[in-house]
Amino acid sequence: MTHSKTKTLVVDATDQAAGNGLMSRRFFINSALATGATLASGAPAIAQDAIVGEGQEDWTLYPGDDLPLYGDVSQFEKGRVQRFVAPPTGGRTASSSGRTPHHLLQGTITPSGLHFEVTHHGIPDIDPAKHKVVIHGMVKQPLKWDIEALENYPTVTRKYFMECSGNSRVCWAEKPDQNFMYMTHGLVSGSEWTGIPLSTLLDEVGVSPDAKWIIAEGGDSGSLSRSIPIDKALDDTIIAIYQNGERIRPSQGYPMRLLNPGFEGNTSVKWLRSLYVTDKPVMSRFETSKYTDKLYDGKALQFSLEMDVKSMITRPSSAISLKKKGLYEITGLAWSGRGKIAKVEVSADGGKTWAEAAIEGPVYDKMLTRFRIPWMWDGSPAILQSRATDEAGRLQPTREELLAARGKDAFYHYHAIHSWSVNAKGAIRHVYA
Ligand SMILES: Nc1nc2c(c(=O)[nH]1)N[C@H]1C(S)=C(S)[C@@H](COP(=O)(O)O)O[C@H]1N2
Ligand SMILES: [Mo]
């Protein structure tokens, strides 16, 4: 590729999709990269510098390392790209969480080692030879399976997001938090899960026609339990045994977990040991004192299980400041617990004008969807926002709208539009706009 005929990047009105520098989602392909453009100042629009010479580093001169039996990330990434783990304050009886650093990741599949994790009683070290899941209660024939037995069933492999309903809950606070973005939005991840449809196993045990709920219980010391509506269990719930092609990791529920696509993460019971078929919910701690939505009238809404339509800009974002004027790609993730993402719009002027971002397909049901849009930053202050619409036409609300709907004591299920302000120096902060 030669760079001899660099053109000055001419931006005409047809390239502009919305105010404050948002470009058409096809702009990169049509003009910026195709012409190797420079800005009017003479600097390259994106590239760092012109080539001045290449060094001869050791790795070009000597043979490399032996092959590892299980691959690892580069030593230069270690300690940089990692989960944020908030230490539990009450020992292993307290909840603790590890958060995904989305601002450092791309694509839609979260690497298994960076999948967020929430555990209320620590991570059990389960020997799969000693672990079984039982289905009992209102069934003709109670049965149990270990992982070897489960592997004999036909499996399904599907991509799903998982989100803790406590994700983004700092955004309910009166002042916008200034944590790194994974502190704010890091309790959501996407994976390819392989498992057995729960409906297959329910067929085998013969569920009573009067059954309405299934109580799922974990094999960890706190026996976390949640009530799952039978309709969901017969629809797309799976018992997952693989994640991203390998056996689920201990953090994610090794050797087997329940996976309720699109539902709040807490219902996807890890280290699954029991499914009790019944006609009423169990009213466990996690569906009464926790994971309920406190409304204006002081009452608490229970079983708001489907996660709402939501999106976040991962880049640029706090911790990634802009170093110079020029062309950037705004990118992020969108998802909905009620289906596929239909559209993501981005604003650079705090919501006055919106442009449709490009969505990278294929778009999957109840899975993270990546969006991108080019943005020409001219050095003036900006407020970057994204808003998603799902296939059922649900539009992500503004913060004002969400507060009005959910009340002042809300704690879970925050999903309003997030705002990043960019100042004239290129520094990025979380703001309420
Ligand atoms: N047995 C058990 N299952 C559990 C939990 C737990 O502490 N114990 N945490 C729940 C919560 S609150 C969430 S959000 C999800 C998180 O799943 P992940 O850690 O694989 O991301 O698992 C759920 N399943
Ligand atoms: Mo959670």
CSV table of C-alpha atoms and ligand atoms in Angstrom, one decimal:
chain,number,residue,atom,x,y,z
A,1,MET,CA,0.0,0.0,0.0
A,2,THR,CA,1.5,3.4,-0.9
A,3,HIS,CA,0.8,6.6,0.9
A,4,SER,CA,2.1,8.9,-1.8
A,5,LYS,CA,-1.2,10.3,-2.9
A,6,THR,CA,-2.7,11.4,0.5
A,7,LYS,CA,-5.7,13.5,0.2
A,8,THR,CA,-7.0,16.1,2.6
A,9,LEU,CA,-10.0,14.7,4.3
A,10,VAL,CA,-12.9,16.7,2.9
A,11,VAL,CA,-16.1,16.3,4.9
A,12,ASP,CA,-19.2,17.4,3.1
A,13,ALA,CA,-22.7,17.6,4.3
A,14,THR,CA,-23.7,14.2,3.0
A,15,ASP,CA,-21.1,12.5,5.2
A,16,GLN,CA,-22.6,14.0,8.3
A,17,ALA,CA,-25.2,12.0,10.1
A,18,ALA,CA,-25.9,14.1,13.2
A,19,GLY,CA,-24.6,17.1,15.1
A,20,ASN,CA,-21.1,17.7,16.5
A,21,GLY,CA,-19.2,15.5,14.2
A,22,LEU,CA,-21.1,12.3,13.9
A,23,MET,CA,-20.4,10.8,10.5
A,24,SER,CA,-22.4,8.5,8.3
A,25,ARG,CA,-21.8,4.9,9.4
A,26,ARG,CA,-20.4,4.2,6.0
A,27,PHE,CA,-18.0,7.1,6.2
A,28,PHE,CA,-14.9,5.0,7.0
A,29,ILE,CA,-15.3,2.7,4.1
A,30,ASN,CA,-16.3,5.4,1.6
A,31,SER,CA,-13.8,8.1,2.2
A,32,ALA,CA,-11.6,8.2,5.3
A,33,LEU,CA,-9.6,5.0,4.8
A,34,ALA,CA,-10.1,4.5,1.1
A,35,THR,CA,-8.2,7.7,0.4
A,36,GLY,CA,-5.6,7.5,3.2
A,37,ALA,CA,-6.9,10.9,4.2
A,38,THR,CA,-5.2,13.6,6.2
A,39,LEU,CA,-6.8,16.4,8.2
A,40,ALA,CA,-6.7,19.9,6.9
A,41,SER,CA,-3.8,20.5,9.4
A,42,GLY,CA,-1.7,18.0,7.4
A,43,ALA,CA,-1.7,15.4,10.1
A,44,PRO,CA,-3.0,11.9,9.3
A,45,ALA,CA,-6.7,11.6,10.2
A,46,ILE,CA,-6.2,8.4,12.3
A,47,ALA,CA,-2.6,7.0,11.9
A,48,GLN,CA,-0.1,8.0,14.5
A,49,ASP,CA,2.9,9.0,12.4
A,50,ALA,CA,4.5,8.5,9.2
A,51,ILE,CA,7.0,5.6,9.1
A,52,VAL,CA,10.6,6.7,10.0
A,53,GLY,CA,12.5,3.4,10.3
A,54,GLU,CA,12.2,0.0,11.9
A,55,GLY,CA,14.3,-1.4,14.8
A,56,GLN,CA,15.6,-5.0,14.9
A,57,GLU,CA,14.2,-6.4,18.2
A,58,ASP,CA,15.3,-9.6,19.8
A,59,TRP,CA,12.2,-11.4,18.7
A,60,THR,CA,13.2,-10.9,15.1
A,61,LEU,CA,16.6,-12.4,15.7
A,62,TYR,CA,16.2,-15.5,18.0
A,63,PRO,CA,13.7,-18.4,18.1
A,64,GLY,CA,10.7,-18.0,20.3
A,65,ASP,CA,9.3,-19.8,23.3
A,66,ASP,CA,8.1,-23.4,23.6
A,67,LEU,CA,4.5,-24.2,23.2
A,68,PRO,CA,2.3,-24.0,26.2
A,69,LEU,CA,-0.2,-26.7,26.9
A,70,TYR,CA,-2.9,-24.1,27.7
A,71,GLY,CA,-2.4,-20.8,26.1
A,72,ASP,CA,-2.2,-17.5,28.0
A,73,VAL,CA,-2.4,-13.8,27.2
A,74,SER,CA,0.8,-11.8,26.4
A,75,GLN,CA,2.8,-10.9,29.4
A,76,PHE,CA,2.3,-7.3,28.3
A,77,GLU,CA,-1.5,-7.6,28.7
A,78,LYS,CA,-1.3,-9.3,32.1
A,79,GLY,CA,-2.2,-6.9,34.9
A,80,ARG,CA,-3.7,-4.5,32.3
A,81,VAL,CA,-6.7,-6.4,30.9
A,82,GLN,CA,-8.3,-8.0,33.9
A,83,ARG,CA,-11.5,-8.0,35.9
A,84,PHE,CA,-12.1,-5.6,38.7
A,85,VAL,CA,-12.7,-7.6,41.8
A,86,ALA,CA,-14.2,-5.8,44.7
A,87,PRO,CA,-13.0,-7.5,47.9
A,88,PRO,CA,-15.8,-8.9,50.0
A,89,THR,CA,-16.2,-7.0,53.3
A,90,GLY,CA,-17.8,-9.8,55.3
A,91,GLY,CA,-15.6,-12.7,54.3
A,92,ARG,CA,-17.0,-15.5,52.2
A,93,THR,CA,-20.5,-15.0,53.5
A,94,ALA,CA,-20.7,-11.6,51.7
A,95,SER,CA,-21.5,-11.1,48.0
A,96,SER,CA,-18.5,-10.3,45.8
A,97,SER,CA,-18.2,-9.6,42.2
A,98,GLY,CA,-15.6,-9.4,39.4
A,99,ARG,CA,-16.4,-7.0,36.6
A,100,THR,CA,-15.6,-7.2,32.9
A,101,PRO,CA,-13.3,-4.5,31.5
A,102,HIS,CA,-15.4,-3.7,28.4
A,103,HIS,CA,-13.4,-0.6,27.6
A,104,LEU,CA,-10.5,-2.9,26.8
A,105,LEU,CA,-12.4,-5.5,24.8
A,106,GLN,CA,-13.9,-5.8,21.4
A,107,GLY,CA,-16.4,-8.1,19.6
A,108,THR,CA,-19.3,-9.6,21.5
A,109,ILE,CA,-17.9,-12.8,23.2
A,110,THR,CA,-16.3,-12.0,26.5
A,111,PRO,CA,-13.2,-14.1,27.1
A,112,SER,CA,-14.1,-16.7,29.7
A,113,GLY,CA,-11.5,-15.5,32.1
A,114,LEU,CA,-13.0,-12.0,32.0
A,115,HIS,CA,-16.7,-12.9,32.1
A,116,PHE,CA,-18.2,-11.0,35.0
A,117,GLU,CA,-18.9,-13.0,38.1
A,118,VAL,CA,-21.1,-12.6,41.1
A,119,THR,CA,-21.0,-15.0,44.0
A,120,HIS,CA,-22.7,-14.7,47.3
A,121,HIS,CA,-20.7,-17.3,49.1
A,122,GLY,CA,-17.4,-17.7,47.3
A,123,ILE,CA,-16.5,-20.1,44.5
A,124,PRO,CA,-16.9,-23.8,45.4
A,125,ASP,CA,-14.3,-26.2,44.2
A,126,ILE,CA,-16.7,-28.9,43.0
A,127,ASP,CA,-15.4,-32.4,42.0
A,128,PRO,CA,-17.6,-33.3,39.0
A,129,ALA,CA,-17.3,-37.0,40.0
A,130,LYS,CA,-19.3,-36.2,43.2
A,131,HIS,CA,-21.8,-33.7,41.8
A,132,LYS,CA,-25.3,-34.4,40.4
A,133,VAL,CA,-28.3,-32.5,39.5
A,134,VAL,CA,-31.7,-33.9,40.5
A,135,ILE,CA,-35.2,-33.0,39.1
A,136,HIS,CA,-37.9,-33.8,41.6
A,137,GLY,CA,-41.2,-32.5,43.0
A,138,MET,CA,-44.3,-32.6,40.8
A,139,VAL,CA,-43.0,-35.1,38.4
A,140,LYS,CA,-43.8,-38.7,37.5
A,141,GLN,CA,-40.3,-40.0,37.9
A,142,PRO,CA,-37.6,-38.0,39.8
A,143,LEU,CA,-34.2,-38.4,38.1
A,144,LYS,CA,-30.6,-37.3,38.6
A,145,TRP,CA,-27.6,-36.8,36.3
A,146,ASP,CA,-23.9,-36.2,36.6
A,147,ILE,CA,-22.0,-34.4,33.9
A,148,GLU,CA,-21.1,-37.6,32.1
A,149,ALA,CA,-24.8,-38.6,31.9
A,150,LEU,CA,-25.7,-35.1,30.7
A,151,GLU,CA,-23.2,-35.3,27.9
A,152,ASN,CA,-25.2,-38.1,26.3
A,153,TYR,CA,-28.1,-35.8,25.4
A,154,PRO,CA,-28.3,-33.7,22.3
A,155,THR,CA,-26.9,-30.3,23.1
A,156,VAL,CA,-27.6,-26.8,21.8
A,157,THR,CA,-24.9,-24.1,21.4
A,158,ARG,CA,-26.1,-20.5,21.6
A,159,LYS,CA,-24.8,-17.0,22.3
A,160,TYR,CA,-26.3,-15.1,25.2
A,161,PHE,CA,-25.6,-12.1,27.3
A,162,MET,CA,-25.8,-12.4,31.1
A,163,GLU,CA,-26.4,-9.3,33.2
A,164,CYS,CA,-26.7,-9.0,36.9
A,165,SER,CA,-29.7,-6.8,37.8
A,166,GLY,CA,-27.3,-4.9,40.1
A,167,ASN,CA,-25.3,-3.8,37.0
A,168,SER,CA,-25.0,0.0,36.7
A,169,ARG,CA,-26.8,0.5,40.0
A,170,VAL,CA,-24.4,3.3,41.0
A,171,CYS,CA,-26.2,5.3,38.3
A,172,TRP,CA,-29.3,5.6,40.6
A,173,ALA,CA,-27.1,7.9,42.8
A,174,GLU,CA,-27.7,11.6,42.7
A,175,LYS,CA,-24.2,12.3,41.4
A,176,PRO,CA,-22.6,10.5,38.5
A,177,ASP,CA,-19.9,8.1,39.7
A,178,GLN,CA,-16.3,8.6,38.4
A,179,ASN,CA,-15.2,5.0,38.7
A,180,PHE,CA,-13.7,3.2,35.8
A,181,MET,CA,-16.4,2.1,33.5
A,182,TYR,CA,-16.2,-1.5,34.5
A,183,MET,CA,-17.2,-0.5,38.0
A,184,THR,CA,-20.3,1.1,36.5
A,185,HIS,CA,-21.3,-1.3,33.7
A,186,GLY,CA,-19.0,-4.3,34.2
A,187,LEU,CA,-21.7,-6.8,35.4
A,188,VAL,CA,-22.7,-7.9,31.9
A,189,SER,CA,-20.9,-10.3,29.6
A,190,GLY,CA,-21.5,-12.4,26.5
A,191,SER,CA,-20.7,-16.0,25.9
A,192,GLU,CA,-21.3,-19.0,23.7
A,193,TRP,CA,-22.9,-21.6,25.9
A,194,THR,CA,-23.4,-25.3,25.2
A,195,GLY,CA,-25.9,-27.3,27.2
A,196,ILE,CA,-29.0,-29.4,27.3
A,197,PRO,CA,-32.4,-27.8,26.9
A,198,LEU,CA,-34.1,-28.1,30.2
A,199,SER,CA,-37.3,-29.1,28.3
A,200,THR,CA,-35.6,-32.3,27.3
A,201,LEU,CA,-35.0,-33.4,30.9
A,202,LEU,CA,-38.4,-32.1,32.0
A,203,ASP,CA,-40.0,-34.3,29.3
A,204,GLU,CA,-38.1,-37.3,30.6
A,205,VAL,CA,-39.2,-36.9,34.3
A,206,GLY,CA,-42.8,-36.1,33.2
A,207,VAL,CA,-43.9,-32.8,34.7
A,208,SER,CA,-47.4,-32.6,36.2
A,209,PRO,CA,-49.8,-30.4,34.3
A,210,ASP,CA,-50.4,-28.4,37.5
A,211,ALA,CA,-46.7,-27.4,37.8
A,212,LYS,CA,-46.1,-23.6,37.5
A,213,TRP,CA,-42.6,-23.0,38.9
A,214,ILE,CA,-39.3,-24.7,39.2
A,215,ILE,CA,-37.1,-24.0,42.2
A,216,ALA,CA,-33.5,-24.1,41.1
A,217,GLU,CA,-30.9,-24.5,43.9
A,218,GLY,CA,-27.1,-24.2,43.7
A,219,GLY,CA,-24.6,-26.5,45.3
A,220,ASP,CA,-22.6,-23.7,46.9
A,221,SER,CA,-22.6,-23.3,50.7
A,222,GLY,CA,-25.4,-20.7,50.6
A,223,SER,CA,-27.6,-22.9,48.4
A,224,LEU,CA,-28.8,-19.9,46.4
A,225,SER,CA,-32.3,-20.7,45.1
A,226,ARG,CA,-34.6,-19.0,42.7
A,227,SER,CA,-38.1,-19.7,41.3
A,228,ILE,CA,-38.2,-20.0,37.5
A,229,PRO,CA,-41.6,-19.8,35.8
A,230,ILE,CA,-42.4,-23.2,34.1
A,231,ASP,CA,-43.0,-21.4,30.7
A,232,LYS,CA,-39.5,-20.1,30.7
A,233,ALA,CA,-38.1,-23.6,31.7
A,234,LEU,CA,-39.9,-25.2,28.8
A,235,ASP,CA,-38.9,-22.4,26.4
A,236,ASP,CA,-35.2,-21.6,26.1
A,237,THR,CA,-33.6,-22.4,29.5
A,238,ILE,CA,-30.6,-24.7,29.3
A,239,ILE,CA,-28.4,-26.6,31.7
A,240,ALA,CA,-25.1,-25.3,30.5
A,241,ILE,CA,-21.9,-27.4,30.7
A,242,TYR,CA,-19.6,-25.6,28.2
A,243,GLN,CA,-18.8,-21.9,27.8
A,244,ASN,CA,-16.9,-20.7,24.8
A,245,GLY,CA,-16.1,-24.2,23.7
A,246,GLU,CA,-14.6,-25.5,27.0
A,247,ARG,CA,-16.1,-26.7,30.2
A,248,ILE,CA,-17.6,-23.9,32.2
A,249,ARG,CA,-15.1,-22.4,34.6
A,250,PRO,CA,-15.6,-22.6,38.4
A,251,SER,CA,-16.5,-18.9,38.5
A,252,GLN,CA,-19.3,-19.6,36.1
A,253,GLY,CA,-20.8,-22.7,37.8
A,254,TYR,CA,-18.6,-25.7,37.1
A,255,PRO,CA,-19.6,-28.3,36.4
A,256,MET,CA,-23.2,-27.3,35.5
A,257,ARG,CA,-25.4,-24.2,35.7
A,258,LEU,CA,-28.8,-23.1,34.9
A,259,LEU,CA,-29.0,-20.5,32.1
A,260,ASN,CA,-32.1,-18.5,31.7
A,261,PRO,CA,-31.5,-16.4,28.5
A,262,GLY,CA,-32.4,-12.7,28.9
A,263,PHE,CA,-33.4,-13.1,32.6
A,264,GLU,CA,-31.6,-11.3,35.4
A,265,GLY,CA,-28.3,-13.1,36.1
A,266,ASN,CA,-29.3,-14.2,39.6
A,267,THR,CA,-31.8,-16.7,38.2
A,268,SER,CA,-29.1,-18.5,36.3
A,269,VAL,CA,-28.2,-20.6,39.3
A,270,LYS,CA,-24.6,-21.8,39.2
A,271,TRP,CA,-23.2,-25.1,40.6
A,272,LEU,CA,-26.8,-26.4,40.0
A,273,ARG,CA,-27.8,-29.3,42.2
A,274,SER,CA,-31.6,-29.4,42.4
A,275,LEU,CA,-34.6,-28.5,40.3
A,276,TYR,CA,-37.8,-28.8,42.3
A,277,VAL,CA,-41.0,-28.7,40.3
A,278,THR,CA,-43.9,-27.1,42.2
A,279,ASP,CA,-47.0,-24.9,41.8
A,280,LYS,CA,-45.7,-21.8,43.7
A,281,PRO,CA,-42.5,-19.8,44.0
A,282,VAL,CA,-40.3,-20.5,46.9
A,283,MET,CA,-39.9,-16.9,48.1
A,284,SER,CA,-36.2,-17.3,48.8
A,285,ARG,CA,-34.0,-14.5,50.1
A,286,PHE,CA,-33.0,-13.6,46.5
A,287,GLU,CA,-36.5,-13.0,45.3
A,288,THR,CA,-37.8,-11.2,48.5
A,289,SER,CA,-35.1,-9.2,50.3
A,290,LYS,CA,-32.9,-8.9,47.2
A,291,TYR,CA,-33.5,-8.5,43.5
A,292,THR,CA,-36.8,-6.8,43.8
A,293,ASP,CA,-37.7,-3.3,42.6
A,294,LYS,CA,-38.9,-0.9,45.2
A,295,LEU,CA,-41.5,1.4,43.8
A,296,TYR,CA,-42.8,4.9,44.7
A,297,ASP,CA,-45.6,3.6,46.9
A,298,GLY,CA,-43.1,1.6,49.0
A,299,LYS,CA,-44.2,-1.7,47.6
A,300,ALA,CA,-41.7,-4.0,46.0
A,301,LEU,CA,-42.1,-5.5,42.6
A,302,GLN,CA,-41.1,-9.1,42.5
A,303,PHE,CA,-40.0,-11.3,39.6
A,304,SER,CA,-39.1,-8.6,37.1
A,305,LEU,CA,-37.1,-11.2,35.4
A,306,GLU,CA,-36.5,-10.0,31.8
A,307,MET,CA,-33.6,-7.6,31.5
A,308,ASP,CA,-34.5,-4.3,29.8
A,309,VAL,CA,-33.1,-2.9,26.5
A,310,LYS,CA,-29.8,-1.2,27.2
A,311,SER,CA,-26.6,-0.1,25.6
A,312,MET,CA,-23.2,1.5,26.5
A,313,ILE,CA,-20.4,3.2,24.7
A,314,THR,CA,-17.2,1.3,25.6
A,315,ARG,CA,-14.9,3.5,23.5
A,316,PRO,CA,-14.2,6.3,23.9
A,317,SER,CA,-15.1,6.3,27.5
A,318,SER,CA,-13.6,7.3,30.9
A,319,ALA,CA,-10.0,6.0,31.1
A,320,ILE,CA,-9.6,6.4,27.4
A,321,SER,CA,-9.0,10.1,26.8
A,322,LEU,CA,-8.7,11.6,23.3
A,323,LYS,CA,-5.2,12.7,22.6
A,324,LYS,CA,-5.8,14.8,19.5
A,325,LYS,CA,-8.5,16.1,17.2
A,326,GLY,CA,-9.5,13.9,14.4
A,327,LEU,CA,-11.4,10.9,13.3
A,328,TYR,CA,-12.5,8.3,16.0
A,329,GLU,CA,-14.7,5.3,16.0
A,330,ILE,CA,-17.3,5.3,18.7
A,331,THR,CA,-18.2,1.7,19.6
A,332,GLY,CA,-20.1,-0.1,22.2
A,333,LEU,CA,-22.6,-2.9,23.1
A,334,ALA,CA,-26.3,-3.2,23.1
A,335,TRP,CA,-28.6,-5.9,24.4
A,336,SER,CA,-32.2,-6.7,25.4
A,337,GLY,CA,-33.6,-9.5,27.5
A,338,ARG,CA,-36.7,-9.6,25.3
A,339,GLY,CA,-35.1,-10.4,21.9
A,340,LYS,CA,-32.8,-9.0,19.3
A,341,ILE,CA,-31.4,-5.5,19.0
A,342,ALA,CA,-33.0,-3.7,16.1
A,343,LYS,CA,-31.2,-0.4,16.1
A,344,VAL,CA,-28.6,1.7,18.0
A,345,GLU,CA,-28.4,5.4,17.7
A,346,VAL,CA,-25.5,7.6,18.9
A,347,SER,CA,-25.5,11.3,19.8
A,348,ALA,CA,-22.4,13.5,20.2
A,349,ASP,CA,-24.4,16.5,21.4
A,350,GLY,CA,-26.1,15.2,24.5
A,351,GLY,CA,-29.2,13.8,22.8
A,352,LYS,CA,-30.1,16.8,20.6
A,353,THR,CA,-29.4,14.9,17.4
A,354,TRP,CA,-29.0,11.2,16.8
A,355,ALA,CA,-27.4,9.1,14.0
A,356,GLU,CA,-27.9,5.4,13.4
A,357,ALA,CA,-24.8,3.4,14.2
A,358,ALA,CA,-23.7,0.4,12.1
A,359,ILE,CA,-24.6,-2.9,13.7
A,360,GLU,CA,-22.2,-5.8,13.3
A,361,GLY,CA,-24.3,-8.9,12.4
A,362,PRO,CA,-25.4,-11.5,12.6
A,363,VAL,CA,-27.6,-10.2,15.4
A,364,TYR,CA,-28.5,-12.9,18.0
A,365,ASP,CA,-31.5,-13.1,20.2
A,366,LYS,CA,-30.7,-12.0,23.8
A,367,MET,CA,-27.0,-11.5,23.0
A,368,LEU,CA,-24.6,-8.5,23.1
A,369,THR,CA,-24.6,-6.7,19.8
A,370,ARG,CA,-21.7,-4.5,18.7
A,371,PHE,CA,-22.3,-1.1,17.2
A,372,ARG,CA,-19.9,1.4,15.6
A,373,ILE,CA,-20.0,4.9,14.1
A,374,PRO,CA,-17.3,7.3,12.9
A,375,TRP,CA,-16.9,10.5,14.8
A,376,MET,CA,-14.9,13.6,13.8
A,377,TRP,CA,-13.8,15.3,16.9
A,378,ASP,CA,-13.0,18.9,16.3
A,379,GLY,CA,-11.7,19.6,19.7
A,380,SER,CA,-14.9,21.1,21.1
A,381,PRO,CA,-16.8,19.7,24.1
A,382,ALA,CA,-19.2,16.9,23.4
A,383,ILE,CA,-21.5,14.5,25.2
A,384,LEU,CA,-21.5,11.0,23.8
A,385,GLN,CA,-24.6,8.8,24.3
A,386,SER,CA,-26.0,5.7,22.8
A,387,ARG,CA,-29.6,4.4,22.8
A,388,ALA,CA,-30.8,1.0,21.8
A,389,THR,CA,-34.1,-0.2,20.4
A,390,ASP,CA,-35.0,-3.9,20.5
A,391,GLU,CA,-37.1,-5.8,17.9
A,392,ALA,CA,-40.2,-5.3,19.9
A,393,GLY,CA,-39.7,-1.5,19.5
A,394,ARG,CA,-38.7,-0.9,23.1
A,395,LEU,CA,-36.4,2.2,23.3
A,396,GLN,CA,-33.8,2.6,26.0
A,397,PRO,CA,-35.1,5.4,28.3
A,398,THR,CA,-33.4,8.6,29.3
A,399,ARG,CA,-32.3,8.8,32.9
A,400,GLU,CA,-35.1,11.2,33.7
A,401,GLU,CA,-37.7,8.9,32.2
A,402,LEU,CA,-36.3,5.9,34.1
A,403,LEU,CA,-36.3,7.8,37.4
A,404,ALA,CA,-39.8,8.9,36.9
A,405,ALA,CA,-40.9,5.3,36.2
A,406,ARG,CA,-39.0,3.5,38.8
A,407,GLY,CA,-38.9,5.8,41.8
A,408,LYS,CA,-36.3,7.2,44.2
A,409,ASP,CA,-35.6,4.0,46.1
A,410,ALA,CA,-34.8,1.9,43.0
A,411,PHE,CA,-31.6,-0.3,43.3
A,412,TYR,CA,-31.7,-2.9,40.5
A,413,HIS,CA,-32.4,-2.9,36.8
A,414,TYR,CA,-30.8,0.5,35.9
A,415,HIS,CA,-30.8,0.7,32.1
A,416,ALA,CA,-31.0,4.4,31.1
A,417,ILE,CA,-29.0,6.1,28.5
A,418,HIS,CA,-25.4,6.7,29.7
A,419,SER,CA,-23.6,10.0,29.0
A,420,TRP,CA,-19.8,10.5,28.6
A,421,SER,CA,-18.7,14.1,28.4
A,422,VAL,CA,-15.6,15.0,26.4
A,423,ASN,CA,-14.0,18.3,27.3
A,424,ALA,CA,-11.8,20.5,25.1
A,425,LYS,CA,-8.7,18.6,26.4
A,426,GLY,CA,-10.2,15.3,25.4
A,427,ALA,CA,-10.7,14.1,29.0
A,428,ILE,CA,-13.8,11.9,29.4
A,429,ARG,CA,-16.2,11.9,32.4
A,430,HIS,CA,-19.4,10.3,33.4
A,431,VAL,CA,-22.2,12.9,33.5
A,432,TYR,CA,-25.9,13.0,33.8
A,433,ALA,CA,-27.2,14.8,30.7
B,1,LIG,N1,-25.4,-20.9,43.2
B,1,LIG,C1,-25.2,-19.7,42.9
B,1,LIG,N2,-25.7,-19.2,41.7
B,1,LIG,C2,-25.6,-17.9,41.3
B,1,LIG,C3,-24.9,-17.0,42.2
B,1,LIG,C4,-24.5,-17.5,43.4
B,1,LIG,O1,-23.9,-16.7,44.3
B,1,LIG,N3,-24.6,-18.8,43.7
B,1,LIG,N4,-24.9,-15.7,41.8
B,1,LIG,C5,-25.9,-15.2,40.9
B,1,LIG,C6,-25.8,-13.9,40.4
B,1,LIG,S1,-26.3,-12.7,41.5
B,1,LIG,C7,-25.5,-13.6,39.1
B,1,LIG,S2,-25.6,-12.0,38.5
B,1,LIG,C8,-25.1,-14.7,38.1
B,1,LIG,C9,-23.7,-14.3,37.6
B,1,LIG,O2,-23.2,-15.3,36.8
B,1,LIG,P1,-21.7,-15.3,36.4
B,1,LIG,O3,-20.9,-15.2,37.7
B,1,LIG,O4,-21.4,-16.6,35.7
B,1,LIG,O5,-21.5,-14.1,35.6
B,1,LIG,O6,-25.0,-15.9,38.8
B,1,LIG,C10,-26.1,-16.2,39.7
B,1,LIG,N5,-26.0,-17.6,40.1
B,2,MO,MO,-26.6,-10.7,40.2
